[in-house]
Short mmCIF file of C-alpha atoms and ligand atoms in Angstrom, two decimals:
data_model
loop_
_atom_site.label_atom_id
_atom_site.label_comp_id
_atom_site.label_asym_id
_atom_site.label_seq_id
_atom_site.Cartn_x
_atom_site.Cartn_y
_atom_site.Cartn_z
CA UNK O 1 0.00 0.00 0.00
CA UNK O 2 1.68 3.22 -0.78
CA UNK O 3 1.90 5.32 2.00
CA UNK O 4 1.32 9.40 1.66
CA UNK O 5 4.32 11.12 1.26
CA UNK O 6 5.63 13.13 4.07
CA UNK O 7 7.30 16.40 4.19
CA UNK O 8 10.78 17.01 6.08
CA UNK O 9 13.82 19.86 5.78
CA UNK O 10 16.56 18.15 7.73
CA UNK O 11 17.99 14.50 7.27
CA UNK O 12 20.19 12.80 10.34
CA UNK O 13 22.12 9.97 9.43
CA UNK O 14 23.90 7.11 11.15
CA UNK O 15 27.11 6.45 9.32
CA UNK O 16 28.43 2.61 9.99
CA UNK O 17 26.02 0.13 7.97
CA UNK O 18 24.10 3.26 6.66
CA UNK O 19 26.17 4.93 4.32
CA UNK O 20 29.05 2.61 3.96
CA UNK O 21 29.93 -0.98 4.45
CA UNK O 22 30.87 -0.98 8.48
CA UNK O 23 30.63 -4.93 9.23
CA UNK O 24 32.02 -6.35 6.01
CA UNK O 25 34.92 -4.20 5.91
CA UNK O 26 35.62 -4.62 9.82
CA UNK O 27 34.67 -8.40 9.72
CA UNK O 28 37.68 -8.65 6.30
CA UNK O 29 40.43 -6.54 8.20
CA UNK O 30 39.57 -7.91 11.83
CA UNK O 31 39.74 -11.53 10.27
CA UNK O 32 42.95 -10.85 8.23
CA UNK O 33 44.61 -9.57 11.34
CA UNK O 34 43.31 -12.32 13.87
CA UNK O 35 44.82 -14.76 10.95
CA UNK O 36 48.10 -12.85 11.30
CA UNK O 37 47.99 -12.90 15.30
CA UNK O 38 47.17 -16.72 15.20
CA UNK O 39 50.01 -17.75 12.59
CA UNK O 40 52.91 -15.31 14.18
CA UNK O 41 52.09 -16.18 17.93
CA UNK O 42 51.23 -19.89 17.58
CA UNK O 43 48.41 -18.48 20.24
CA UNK O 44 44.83 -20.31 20.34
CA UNK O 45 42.28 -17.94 17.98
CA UNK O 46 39.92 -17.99 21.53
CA UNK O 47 42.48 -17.25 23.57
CA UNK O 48 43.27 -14.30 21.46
CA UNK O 49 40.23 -13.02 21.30
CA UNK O 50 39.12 -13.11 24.88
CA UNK O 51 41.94 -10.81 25.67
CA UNK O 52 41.09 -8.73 22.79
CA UNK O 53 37.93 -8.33 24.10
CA UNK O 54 39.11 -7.01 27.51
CA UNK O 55 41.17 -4.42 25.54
CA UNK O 56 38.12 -3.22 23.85
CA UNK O 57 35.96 -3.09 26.31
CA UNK O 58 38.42 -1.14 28.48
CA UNK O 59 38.60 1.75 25.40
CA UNK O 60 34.96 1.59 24.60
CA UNK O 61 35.40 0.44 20.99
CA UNK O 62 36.21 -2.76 18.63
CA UNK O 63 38.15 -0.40 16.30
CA UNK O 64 41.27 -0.21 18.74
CA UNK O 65 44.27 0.73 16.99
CA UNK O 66 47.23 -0.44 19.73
CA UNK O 67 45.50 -3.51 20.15
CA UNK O 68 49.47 -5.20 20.07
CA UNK O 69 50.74 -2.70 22.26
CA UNK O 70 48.29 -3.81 24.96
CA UNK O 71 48.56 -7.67 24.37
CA UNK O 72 51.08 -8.53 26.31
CA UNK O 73 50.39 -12.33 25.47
CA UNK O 74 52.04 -11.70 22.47
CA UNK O 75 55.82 -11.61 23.64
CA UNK O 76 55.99 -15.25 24.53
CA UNK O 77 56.38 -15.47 20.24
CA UNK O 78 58.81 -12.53 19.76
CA UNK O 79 62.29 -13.25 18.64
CA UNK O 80 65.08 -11.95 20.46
CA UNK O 81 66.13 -8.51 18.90
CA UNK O 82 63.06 -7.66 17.37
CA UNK O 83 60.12 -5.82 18.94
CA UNK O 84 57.11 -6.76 19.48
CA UNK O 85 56.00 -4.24 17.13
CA UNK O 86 57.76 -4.76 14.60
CA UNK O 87 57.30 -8.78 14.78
CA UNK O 88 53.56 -8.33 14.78
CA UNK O 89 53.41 -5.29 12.05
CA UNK O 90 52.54 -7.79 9.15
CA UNK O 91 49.47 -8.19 10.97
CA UNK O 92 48.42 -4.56 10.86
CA UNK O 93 49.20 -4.50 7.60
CA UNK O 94 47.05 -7.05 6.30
CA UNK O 95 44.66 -5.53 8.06
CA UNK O 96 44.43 -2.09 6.96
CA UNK O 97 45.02 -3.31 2.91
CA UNK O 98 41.46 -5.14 3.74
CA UNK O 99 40.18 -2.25 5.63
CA UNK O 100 40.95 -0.12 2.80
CA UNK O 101 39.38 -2.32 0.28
CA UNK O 102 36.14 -3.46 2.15
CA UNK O 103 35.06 0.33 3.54
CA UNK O 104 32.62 1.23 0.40
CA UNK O 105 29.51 3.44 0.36
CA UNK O 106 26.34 1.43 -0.45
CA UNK O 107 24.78 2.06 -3.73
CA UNK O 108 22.62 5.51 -4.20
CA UNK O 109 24.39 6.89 -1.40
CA UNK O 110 26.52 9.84 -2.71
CA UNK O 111 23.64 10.28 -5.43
CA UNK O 112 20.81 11.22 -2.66
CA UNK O 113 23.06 13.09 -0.87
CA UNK O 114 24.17 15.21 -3.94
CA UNK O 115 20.76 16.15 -4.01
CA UNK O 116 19.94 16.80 -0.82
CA UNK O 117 22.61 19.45 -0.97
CA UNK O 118 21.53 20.84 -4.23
CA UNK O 119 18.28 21.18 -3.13
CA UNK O 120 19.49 23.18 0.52
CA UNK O 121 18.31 20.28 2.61
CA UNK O 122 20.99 19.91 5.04
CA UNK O 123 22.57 16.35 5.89
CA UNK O 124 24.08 15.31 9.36
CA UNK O 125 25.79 12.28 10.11
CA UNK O 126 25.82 10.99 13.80
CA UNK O 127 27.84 7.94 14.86
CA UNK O 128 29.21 6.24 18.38
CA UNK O 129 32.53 5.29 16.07
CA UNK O 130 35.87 6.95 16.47
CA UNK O 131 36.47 10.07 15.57
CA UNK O 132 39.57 8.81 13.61
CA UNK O 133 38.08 6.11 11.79
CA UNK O 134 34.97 7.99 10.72
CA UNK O 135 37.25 10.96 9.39
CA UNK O 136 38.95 8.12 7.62
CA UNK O 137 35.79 6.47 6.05
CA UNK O 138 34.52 9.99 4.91
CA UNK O 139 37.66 10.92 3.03
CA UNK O 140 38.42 7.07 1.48
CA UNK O 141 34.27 7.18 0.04
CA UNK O 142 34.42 10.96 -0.61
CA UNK O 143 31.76 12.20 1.34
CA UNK O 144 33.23 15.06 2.81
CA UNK O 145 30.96 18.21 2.49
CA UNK O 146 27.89 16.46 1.57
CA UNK O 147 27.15 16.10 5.72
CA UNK O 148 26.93 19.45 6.45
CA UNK O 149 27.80 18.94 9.79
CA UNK O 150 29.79 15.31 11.67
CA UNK O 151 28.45 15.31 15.57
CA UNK O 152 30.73 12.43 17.14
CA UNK O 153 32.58 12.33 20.66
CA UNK O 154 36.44 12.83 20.46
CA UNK O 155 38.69 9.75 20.65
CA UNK O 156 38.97 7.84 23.43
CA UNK O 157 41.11 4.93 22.44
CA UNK O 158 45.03 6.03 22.52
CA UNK O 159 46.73 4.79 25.38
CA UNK O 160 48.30 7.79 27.09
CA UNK O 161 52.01 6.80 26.66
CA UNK O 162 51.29 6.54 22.98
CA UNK O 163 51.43 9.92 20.39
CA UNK O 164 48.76 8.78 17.80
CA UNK O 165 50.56 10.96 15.41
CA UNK O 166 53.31 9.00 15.60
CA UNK O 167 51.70 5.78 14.92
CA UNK O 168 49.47 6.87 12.18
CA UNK O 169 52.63 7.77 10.12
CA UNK O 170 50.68 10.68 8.22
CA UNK O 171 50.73 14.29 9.91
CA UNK O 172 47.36 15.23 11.45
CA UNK O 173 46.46 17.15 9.02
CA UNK O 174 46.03 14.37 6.63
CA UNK O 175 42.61 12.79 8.63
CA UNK O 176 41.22 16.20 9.23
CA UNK O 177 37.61 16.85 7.34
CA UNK O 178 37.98 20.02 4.89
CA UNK O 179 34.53 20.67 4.46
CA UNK O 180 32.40 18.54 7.15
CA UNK O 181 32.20 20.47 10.37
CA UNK O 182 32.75 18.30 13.38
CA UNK O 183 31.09 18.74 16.52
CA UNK O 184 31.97 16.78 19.14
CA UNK O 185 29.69 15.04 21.60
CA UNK O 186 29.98 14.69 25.27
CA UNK O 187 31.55 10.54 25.79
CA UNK O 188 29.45 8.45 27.06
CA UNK O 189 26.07 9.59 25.93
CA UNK O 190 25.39 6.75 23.53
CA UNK O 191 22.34 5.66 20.98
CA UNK O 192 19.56 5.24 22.08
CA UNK O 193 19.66 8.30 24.35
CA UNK O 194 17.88 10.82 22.55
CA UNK O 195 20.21 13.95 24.12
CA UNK O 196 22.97 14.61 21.02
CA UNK O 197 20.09 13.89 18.27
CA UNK O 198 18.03 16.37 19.93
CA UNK O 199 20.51 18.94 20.33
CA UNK O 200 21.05 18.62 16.28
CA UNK O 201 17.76 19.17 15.58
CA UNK O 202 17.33 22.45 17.96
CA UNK O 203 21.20 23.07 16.05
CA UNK O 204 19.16 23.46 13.02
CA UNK O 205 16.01 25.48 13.66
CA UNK O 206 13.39 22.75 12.53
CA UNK O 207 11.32 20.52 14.49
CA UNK O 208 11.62 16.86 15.30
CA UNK O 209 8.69 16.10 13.19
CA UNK O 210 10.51 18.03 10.29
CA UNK O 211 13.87 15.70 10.83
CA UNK O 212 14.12 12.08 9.07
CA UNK O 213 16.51 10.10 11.02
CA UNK O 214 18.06 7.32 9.28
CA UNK O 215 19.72 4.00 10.57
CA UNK O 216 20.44 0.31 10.78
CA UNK O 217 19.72 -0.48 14.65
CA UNK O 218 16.63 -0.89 15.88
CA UNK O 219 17.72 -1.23 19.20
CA UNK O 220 19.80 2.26 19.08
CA UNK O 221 18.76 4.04 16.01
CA UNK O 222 14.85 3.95 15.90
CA UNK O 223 14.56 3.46 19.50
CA UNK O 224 16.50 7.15 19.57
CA UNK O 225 14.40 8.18 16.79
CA UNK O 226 11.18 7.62 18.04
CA UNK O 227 11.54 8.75 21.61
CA UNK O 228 12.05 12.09 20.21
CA UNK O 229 9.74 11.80 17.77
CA UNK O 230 11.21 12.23 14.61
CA UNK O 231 10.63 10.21 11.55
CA UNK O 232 12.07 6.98 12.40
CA UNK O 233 13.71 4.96 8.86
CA UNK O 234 15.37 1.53 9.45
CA UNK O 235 18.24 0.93 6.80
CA UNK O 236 17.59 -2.55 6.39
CA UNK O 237 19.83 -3.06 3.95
CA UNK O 238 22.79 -2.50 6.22
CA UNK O 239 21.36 -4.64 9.03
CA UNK O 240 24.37 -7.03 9.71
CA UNK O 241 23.77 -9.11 13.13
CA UNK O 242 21.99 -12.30 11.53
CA UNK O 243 25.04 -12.96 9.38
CA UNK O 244 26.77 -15.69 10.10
CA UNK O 245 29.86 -14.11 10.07
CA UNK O 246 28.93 -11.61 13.17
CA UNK O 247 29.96 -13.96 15.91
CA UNK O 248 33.46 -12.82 15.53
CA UNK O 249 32.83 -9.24 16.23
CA UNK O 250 30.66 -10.74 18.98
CA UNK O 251 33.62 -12.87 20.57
CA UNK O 252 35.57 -9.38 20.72
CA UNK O 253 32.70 -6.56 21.34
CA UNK O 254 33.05 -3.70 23.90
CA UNK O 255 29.30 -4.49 24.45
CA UNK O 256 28.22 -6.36 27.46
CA UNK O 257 26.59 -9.60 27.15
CA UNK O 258 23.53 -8.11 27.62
CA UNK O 259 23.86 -6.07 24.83
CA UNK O 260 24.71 -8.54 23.03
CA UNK O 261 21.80 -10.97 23.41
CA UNK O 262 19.44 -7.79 23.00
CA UNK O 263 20.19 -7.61 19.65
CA UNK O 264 19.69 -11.12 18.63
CA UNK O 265 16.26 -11.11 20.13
CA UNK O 266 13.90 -11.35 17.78
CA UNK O 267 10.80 -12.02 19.76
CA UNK O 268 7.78 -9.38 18.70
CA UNK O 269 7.65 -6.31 20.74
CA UNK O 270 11.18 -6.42 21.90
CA UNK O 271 11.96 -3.77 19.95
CA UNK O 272 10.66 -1.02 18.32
CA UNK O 273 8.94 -1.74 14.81
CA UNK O 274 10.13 1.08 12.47
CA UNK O 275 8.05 3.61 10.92
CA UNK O 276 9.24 3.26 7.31
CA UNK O 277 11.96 1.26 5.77
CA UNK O 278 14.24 0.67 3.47
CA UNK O 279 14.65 -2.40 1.77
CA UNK O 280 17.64 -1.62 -0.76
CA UNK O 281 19.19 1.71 -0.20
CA UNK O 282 18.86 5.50 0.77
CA UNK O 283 17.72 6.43 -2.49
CA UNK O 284 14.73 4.97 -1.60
CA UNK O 285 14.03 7.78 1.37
CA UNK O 286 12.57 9.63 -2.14
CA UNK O 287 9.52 7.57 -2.50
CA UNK O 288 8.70 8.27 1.13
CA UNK O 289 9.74 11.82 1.88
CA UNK O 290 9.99 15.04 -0.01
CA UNK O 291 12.33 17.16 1.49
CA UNK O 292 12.39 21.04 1.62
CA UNK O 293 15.46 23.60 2.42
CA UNK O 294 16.20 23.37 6.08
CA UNK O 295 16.44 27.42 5.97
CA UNK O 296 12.89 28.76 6.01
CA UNK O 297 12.46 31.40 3.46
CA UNK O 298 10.02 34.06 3.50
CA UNK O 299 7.23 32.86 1.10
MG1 MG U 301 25.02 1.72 12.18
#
């Protein structure tokens, strides 16, 4: 049954498993580089990953870039006069060649939001991922200036005796957004609180009932939506936690096991059931919405 359209000037996105490829491309790095532990260290895969898990649960993320500096596990392998480091860097770079690869935008995503911005709607992306990493995936699928505006908390996941800038090998300069303008977040506050997508939408001017939010949870994402009231849109085409290969990322998520088993529970009414969806892409938010300039003009 087609459904009336409705009418909205400001789009909020989620960015992992809404615009781009999140799970596949951390599922192909995170394997190659749990391959690369396994084979150097001659350590059990499950013994590796339980203390990979501690490590990420401690920083608050499964996108932990010192993950060898903290393993200390690792040392038993190391040949005398080499480092740890440098015995484990084959690891890190398998890992970031399949990072690199993997990390794509889905299809029809830089085309809706091309014309989003040619038609003065403004675009926001909102994620719980690093700062570093999502400045990353905005530059590598060219994104950068079609979200108007990046709200994200700082990073939270360098240990404090380590310089990131000198283990990123690349000056600073080199991951900063040109054209997005980041605003950070306070830590902590996490999806499905409905405090930082609330704050964007007073940012902007418009009303919640003006502002399509747009993600792949329905446990974060719509929850959030809907408890402010905006108009809640499940990307089910990035939904990702009934493939088979998500157990890994389970073994070595920052979540608790609560979390965990909340997500997988698929028993009606558990969580929310999402106002509009779509099946194959953002491209489709066109059949559902029409969407104004986000600055009133005087008509
Ligand atoms: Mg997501």
């Amino acid at each position: 049954m087609a459904s009336r359209k409705r009418t909205a000037r400001l789009l909020v996105v989620d960015l992992d498993d809404t615009l781009w490829t999140w799970f596949d491309a951390w599922h192909k790095s995170f394997r190659a580089f749990l391959d690369e532990l396994v084979r150097l260290s001659g350590i059990d895969e499950q013994n590796l990953t339980a203390a990979i898990r501690t490590v990420h649960q401690k920083y608050g993320t499964t996108e932990f870039s010192w993950l060898i500096d903290e393993l200390d596990i690792l040392d038993q392998a190391v040949p005398s006069g080499k480092t740890r480091d440098e015995y484990y860097d084959p690891a890190l770079h398998a890992q970031n060649k399949a990072r690199k690869e993997a990390t794509v935008l889905y299809p029809g995503v830089k085309n809706t939001l091309e014309k989003l911005r040619s038609r003065g709607t403004t675009v926001i992306g909102y994620t719980e991922s690093l700062a570093f990493w999502t400045h990353w995936r905005i530059q590598r699928t060219g994104i950068d200036g079609l979200l108007a505006y990046l709200y994200s908390s700082e990073d939270h996941d360098s240990p404090s005796c380590v310089v990131p800038e000198q283990r990123r090998h690349l000056p600073a300069s080199y991951y900063q957004l040109r054209e997005t303008v980041h605003r950070h977040v306070p830590k902590g506050v996490l999806k499905p609180s409905p405090f930082v997508l609330q704050q964007i939408i007073d940012d902007q001017g418009v009303t919640a009932a003006e502002t399509v939010y747009v993600g792949d949870s329905l446990m974060k994402d719509i929850a959030m939506a809907q408890s402010v009231e905006a108009i809640d849109v499940l990307a089910q085409y990035g939904m990702r936690f009934r493939d088979p290969r998500y157990s890994l990322l389970q073994s070595v998520s920052h979540w608790t096991d609560q979390m965990v088993q909340y997500e997988q529970d698929g028993r009606p009414g558990v969580h929310p059931t999402p106002t509009l969806t779509l099946a194959e892409g953002l491209h489709e938010l066109d059949e559902h919405v029409a969407f104004k300039p986000t600055q009133r003009t005087n008509e």
